[in-house]
Amino acid sequence: MTTLTTAPATTATTAPAAKRPSAARSSQADGMAIASFVLGLVGTLVLNVVLGPCALVLGTLALTRGTTRRGRALLGLTLGAADLLLLAVLTATDGTLSWHLG
């Protein structure tokens, strides 16, 4: 008499469950990369002192959490640093913490 053994049915249902936290973490990191880019871009125009550091923090977190949008995270880091550099230059020329063009 021959008996057939099959794989347990639970392995098929637990495999996607094991991938969910990684996928959720990756999508959160992707969102952070996009937010870093957008905040860095908007920060070049307004609220440099607030949006620049936010872009730097979010870009760093996105890279450490393994985002698939690495280029956007790096652009967010670059724009965040540019925000702070722009604020420093314009503040030095104006002599105050607030600045305006014109």
XYZ file of C-alpha atoms in Angstrom, residues 14-89:
76
model
C 1.592 31.805 5.927
C 3.979 32.750 3.112
C 2.085 35.914 2.065
C 1.590 36.850 5.717
C 5.332 36.721 6.262
C 5.864 39.133 3.359
C 3.329 41.707 4.487
C 5.438 43.539 7.104
C 8.276 43.875 4.624
C 5.952 45.205 1.939
C 4.321 47.610 4.376
C 7.695 48.814 5.556
C 8.852 49.280 1.972
C 5.742 51.246 1.041
C 6.211 53.451 4.117
C 9.815 54.052 3.099
C 8.667 54.893 -0.436
C 6.213 57.404 0.996
C 8.965 58.932 3.093
C 11.193 59.261 0.024
C 8.452 61.055 -1.915
C 7.628 63.295 1.061
C 11.317 64.147 1.446
C 11.516 65.167 -2.208
C 8.341 67.265 -2.069
C 9.280 68.986 1.210
C 12.761 69.750 -0.094
C 11.336 71.177 -3.295
C 8.727 73.330 -1.551
C 11.315 74.335 1.058
C 13.407 76.098 -1.560
C 10.580 78.626 -1.847
C 9.058 78.905 1.644
C 9.829 77.888 5.230
C 13.414 76.767 4.616
C 14.167 76.508 8.314
C 11.333 73.989 8.868
C 11.040 72.076 5.600
C 14.786 71.647 5.006
C 15.433 69.598 8.156
C 12.185 67.647 7.608
C 13.380 66.696 4.118
C 16.749 65.622 5.517
C 15.191 63.456 8.227
C 12.638 61.808 5.941
C 15.229 61.145 3.236
C 17.575 59.542 5.742
C 14.798 57.392 7.220
C 13.693 56.286 3.749
C 17.219 55.218 2.845
C 17.770 53.337 6.094
C 14.439 51.516 5.725
C 15.333 50.337 2.236
C 13.151 52.350 -0.090
C 12.768 51.321 -3.696
C 12.704 55.023 -4.612
C 16.327 55.648 -3.709
C 16.730 58.465 -6.251
C 13.861 60.463 -4.765
C 15.252 60.014 -1.266
C 18.659 61.248 -2.415
C 17.037 64.214 -4.181
C 15.154 64.970 -0.956
C 18.420 64.942 0.983
C 20.066 67.200 -1.588
C 17.158 69.647 -1.675
C 16.934 69.691 2.136
C 20.616 70.606 2.360
C 20.132 73.208 -0.390
C 17.229 74.701 1.593
C 19.434 75.239 4.616
C 22.304 76.548 2.497
C 19.978 78.964 0.709
C 18.603 80.152 4.033
C 22.121 80.710 5.366
C 23.215 82.683 2.290
